[in-house]
Coordinates of N, CA and C in Angstrom, one line a residue:
M1 N 8.2 -4.1 20.8 CA 8.8 -4.9 19.9 C 8.6 -6.1 19.0
A2 N 8.1 -5.8 17.7 CA 7.3 -6.9 16.8 C 7.6 -8.1 16.8
N3 N 6.7 -8.8 16.6 CA 7.1 -10.3 16.4 C 7.9 -10.9 16.0
P4 N 8.6 -12.0 15.9 CA 9.8 -12.7 14.5 C 9.2 -12.5 13.9
S5 N 7.9 -13.3 12.9 CA 7.7 -12.5 11.6 C 7.5 -11.7 11.3
K6 N 7.1 -10.4 11.5 CA 7.5 -9.1 11.4 C 8.5 -9.1 11.5
R7 N 9.1 -8.7 11.6 CA 10.8 -8.6 11.9 C 11.5 -9.3 10.8
K8 N 11.6 -10.6 10.4 CA 11.9 -11.4 8.8 C 11.0 -10.6 7.9
G9 N 9.9 -9.8 8.0 CA 9.6 -9.7 7.0 C 9.9 -8.1 6.9
N10 N 10.1 -7.8 7.6 CA 10.6 -6.2 7.7 C 11.9 -5.9 6.9
A11 N 12.6 -6.9 7.6 CA 14.1 -7.5 6.9 C 14.1 -7.8 5.9
F12 N 13.3 -8.7 5.4 CA 13.1 -8.9 3.6 C 13.1 -8.1 2.8
E13 N 11.9 -6.9 3.3 CA 11.4 -5.7 2.3 C 12.7 -4.9 2.2
R14 N 13.4 -5.0 3.6 CA 14.6 -3.3 3.5 C 15.7 -4.0 2.6
E15 N 15.9 -5.9 2.4 CA 16.9 -6.3 1.6 C 16.5 -6.2 0.3
L16 N 15.3 -6.1 -0.3 CA 14.6 -6.1 -1.2 C 15.2 -5.0 -2.3
V17 N 14.5 -3.5 -1.4 CA 14.8 -2.5 -1.5 C 16.3 -2.0 -1.9
K18 N 17.0 -2.4 -0.5 CA 18.8 -2.3 -0.8 C 19.5 -3.0 -2.0
L19 N 18.5 -4.1 -2.5 CA 18.9 -5.1 -3.7 C 19.0 -4.0 -5.3
A20 N 17.5 -3.4 -4.8 CA 17.3 -2.6 -6.4 C 17.8 -1.6 -6.4
Q21 N 18.5 -1.3 -5.3 CA 19.1 0.6 -5.3 C 20.8 0.3 -5.9
G22 N 21.2 -1.0 -5.4 CA 22.1 -1.6 -6.0 C 22.6 -2.0 -7.3
W23 N 21.2 -2.3 -8.1 CA 21.0 -2.4 -9.4 C 20.8 -0.8 -10.0
G24 N 21.1 0.2 -9.2 CA 20.7 1.6 -10.0 C 19.3 2.1 -10.3
F25 N 18.1 1.7 -9.4 CA 16.7 1.3 -9.7 C 16.2 2.6 -8.1
S26 N 15.5 2.8 -8.4 CA 14.6 4.0 -7.5 C 13.8 2.7 -6.6
A27 N 13.9 2.7 -5.6 CA 13.1 1.4 -4.5 C 13.3 2.3 -3.0
R28 N 11.8 2.1 -2.9 CA 11.6 2.5 -1.6 C 10.6 1.3 -1.0
R29 N 10.4 1.6 0.8 CA 9.9 0.5 1.2 C 8.6 1.5 2.2
A30 N 7.4 0.7 2.0 CA 6.2 1.6 2.6 C 6.3 1.6 4.2
W31 N 6.3 2.4 4.6 CA 6.3 2.6 6.0 C 5.4 2.0 6.5
G32 N 5.6 1.2 8.4 CA 4.8 -0.3 8.3 C 4.5 -1.7 7.1
S33 N 5.5 -1.6 6.0 CA 4.7 -2.5 5.5 C 2.9 -2.2 4.7
N34 N 2.5 -1.1 4.7 CA 1.6 -0.5 4.0 C 1.7 0.4 3.1
G35 N 1.1 0.2 2.0 CA 1.0 0.4 0.8 C 0.4 2.0 0.8
M36 N -0.6 2.0 1.8 CA -1.1 3.5 1.9 C -0.6 4.3 2.4
S37 N 0.7 4.4 2.8 CA 1.8 5.4 3.5 C 2.3 5.8 2.3
L38 N 2.3 5.4 1.4 CA 2.7 5.6 -0.4 C 1.8 6.2 -1.3
G39 N 0.5 6.0 -0.5 CA -0.7 6.4 -1.4 C -1.1 5.4 -2.3
M40 N -1.0 4.1 -2.3 CA -1.2 2.7 -2.9 C -2.0 2.1 -1.7
H41 N -2.5 0.9 -2.5 CA -3.1 -0.3 -1.8 C -2.5 -0.7 -0.7
E42 N -2.8 -1.4 0.7 CA -2.0 -2.0 1.6 C -1.3 -2.8 1.0
E43 N -1.7 -3.5 0.6 CA -0.8 -4.8 0.0 C 0.5 -4.7 -0.6
V44 N 0.7 -3.3 -1.0 CA 2.1 -2.6 -1.6 C 2.8 -2.6 0.0
D45 N 4.5 -3.5 -0.1 CA 5.3 -3.5 0.9 C 6.3 -3.1 0.2
C46 N 6.8 -2.2 -0.7 CA 8.1 -1.5 -1.5 C 7.7 -1.5 -3.2
V47 N 9.0 -0.4 -3.7 CA 8.2 0.1 -5.1 C 9.5 0.0 -5.5
I48 N 9.7 -0.6 -6.7 CA 11.1 -0.6 -7.3 C 10.1 0.4 -9.0
D49 N 11.3 1.5 -9.0 CA 10.7 2.3 -10.2 C 9.6 2.1 -9.8
E50 N 8.7 2.4 -11.4 CA 7.3 2.1 -10.8 C 6.5 1.3 -10.5
Y51 N 7.5 -0.6 -10.3 CA 6.6 -1.5 -10.0 C 6.0 -1.4 -8.5
T52 N 5.2 -2.1 -8.6 CA 5.0 -2.5 -7.1 C 5.0 -3.9 -6.8
V53 N 5.8 -3.8 -5.6 CA 6.0 -5.3 -5.1 C 5.5 -5.9 -3.9
Q54 N 4.6 -6.9 -3.5 CA 4.2 -7.7 -2.1 C 5.2 -8.6 -1.7
A55 N 6.2 -8.2 -1.0 CA 7.6 -8.9 -0.5 C 6.8 -10.7 0.3
K56 N 7.4 -11.3 0.3 CA 6.4 -12.4 1.0 C 8.3 -13.8 1.3
R57 N 8.2 -13.9 2.3 CA 9.2 -14.4 2.8 C 9.0 -15.8 3.8
R58 N 9.3 -17.1 3.2 CA 8.5 -18.2 3.8 C 9.4 -19.2 3.8
K59 N 9.6 -20.1 4.9 CA 10.5 -21.2 5.5 C 11.2 -22.0 4.8
K60 N 10.0 -22.4 3.6 CA 10.5 -22.8 2.4 C 9.1 -23.1 1.6
I61 N 9.9 -23.1 -0.3 CA 8.8 -22.6 -1.1 C 8.5 -24.1 -2.1
P62 N 7.6 -24.4 -2.4 CA 7.3 -25.2 -3.1 C 8.3 -25.7 -4.3
K63 N 8.7 -26.6 -4.2 CA 9.6 -27.7 -5.4 C 8.8 -27.3 -6.6
Y64 N 7.9 -27.3 -6.3 CA 6.9 -26.8 -7.8 C 7.6 -25.7 -7.9
L65 N 7.3 -24.3 -7.9 CA 8.1 -23.3 -7.8 C 9.3 -22.4 -8.3
K66 N 10.4 -23.7 -7.8 CA 11.4 -23.2 -7.9 C 11.8 -23.1 -9.6
C67 N 13.2 -22.5 -9.8 CA 13.3 -22.0 -11.3 C 14.9 -22.7 -11.3
E68 N 14.6 -24.5 -11.1 CA 16.0 -25.0 -10.9 C 16.9 -25.0 -12.3
N69 N 16.0 -25.3 -12.9 CA 16.8 -25.4 -14.9 C 16.1 -24.7 -16.1
T70 N 15.0 -23.4 -15.4 CA 14.6 -22.7 -16.4 C 14.6 -21.5 -15.8
D71 N 14.5 -20.0 -16.8 CA 14.6 -18.7 -16.5 C 13.4 -18.5 -15.4
I72 N 11.8 -19.0 -15.8 CA 10.7 -18.4 -15.2 C 10.2 -19.7 -15.2
V73 N 8.8 -19.3 -14.3 CA 8.0 -20.3 -14.3 C 6.7 -20.0 -14.2
A74 N 6.2 -20.5 -15.0 CA 4.3 -19.9 -15.1 C 3.6 -20.5 -14.4
F75 N 2.7 -20.0 -13.9 CA 1.7 -20.7 -13.1 C 0.4 -19.8 -13.3
R76 N -0.8 -20.8 -13.1 CA -2.1 -19.9 -12.7 C -2.9 -21.2 -12.5
E77 N -4.5 -20.4 -11.8 CA -5.2 -20.9 -11.1 C -6.3 -21.3 -12.5
D78 N -6.8 -22.5 -12.5 CA -7.9 -22.5 -13.5 C -8.8 -21.4 -13.5
R79 N -8.8 -21.1 -15.0 CA -9.8 -19.8 -15.7 C -9.0 -18.4 -14.7
G80 N -8.1 -18.5 -14.3 CA -7.4 -17.6 -13.1 C -6.2 -16.8 -14.2
T81 N -5.5 -15.9 -13.9 CA -4.7 -14.8 -14.4 C -3.0 -15.6 -14.4
T82 N -2.2 -15.6 -15.7 CA -1.3 -16.2 -15.5 C -0.2 -15.4 -15.2
Y83 N 0.8 -16.2 -13.7 CA 1.4 -15.2 -13.3 C 2.8 -15.7 -13.7
A84 N 4.2 -15.2 -13.6 CA 5.6 -15.3 -14.1 C 6.0 -14.8 -12.6
L85 N 7.0 -16.4 -12.7 CA 8.1 -16.4 -11.0 C 9.2 -16.4 -12.2
M86 N 10.6 -15.5 -11.5 CA 11.7 -15.6 -11.9 C 12.5 -15.4 -10.7
P87 N 13.9 -15.3 -10.3 CA 14.8 -15.0 -9.6 C 14.8 -13.5 -9.6
I88 N 15.0 -12.7 -8.8 CA 14.9 -11.4 -8.6 C 15.9 -10.7 -9.5
D89 N 17.3 -11.3 -9.6 CA 18.1 -11.0 -10.3 C 18.3 -11.2 -11.7
T90 N 17.2 -12.2 -12.2 CA 16.3 -12.3 -13.6 C 15.6 -10.6 -13.8
F91 N 14.9 -11.0 -12.9 CA 13.9 -9.5 -12.6 C 14.5 -8.4 -13.1
L92 N 15.4 -7.9 -12.0 CA 16.2 -7.2 -12.2 C 17.0 -6.8 -13.8
N93 N 17.6 -7.4 -14.2 CA 18.4 -7.8 -15.1 C 17.4 -7.6 -16.5
L94 N 16.3 -8.0 -16.5 CA 15.1 -7.5 -17.6 C 14.6 -5.9 -17.2
L95 N 14.8 -5.6 -16.0 CA 14.2 -4.1 -16.1 C 15.3 -2.9 -16.3
K96 N 16.4 -3.6 -16.0 CA 17.6 -2.7 -16.0 C 17.3 -2.7 -18.1
R97 N 17.5 -3.7 -18.8 CA 17.4 -3.6 -20.0 C 16.3 -3.1 -20.8
L98 N 15.0 -3.0 -20.9 CA 14.0 -2.4 -20.6 C 14.2 -0.9 -20.4
K99 N 15.0 -0.7 -19.8 CA 15.4 0.7 -19.7 C 16.4 1.4 -20.2
G100 N 17.4 0.8 -20.2 CA 17.8 0.7 -21.9 C 19.1 1.0 -21.1

């Protein structure tokens, strides 16, 4: 039996795949949370259409990363890559609009 953290992570990956499929997207989870089972990098936990996803579930997310009054939070480390964080429904809606 997997440890509680592993079970929680696996359940979250399945939840993401089911949610994306509910929106009409092709989605699948990498066996064992290892993208190498899909012929991809080991960090890949699941794939939604052509987008690779690493799923992270935490007990608490830092307040500064929450999108409470905005659609997107943009962040980066000094001299690093800029990332956009948004609720999954916002992402899936943008992807749906992009697909037409």
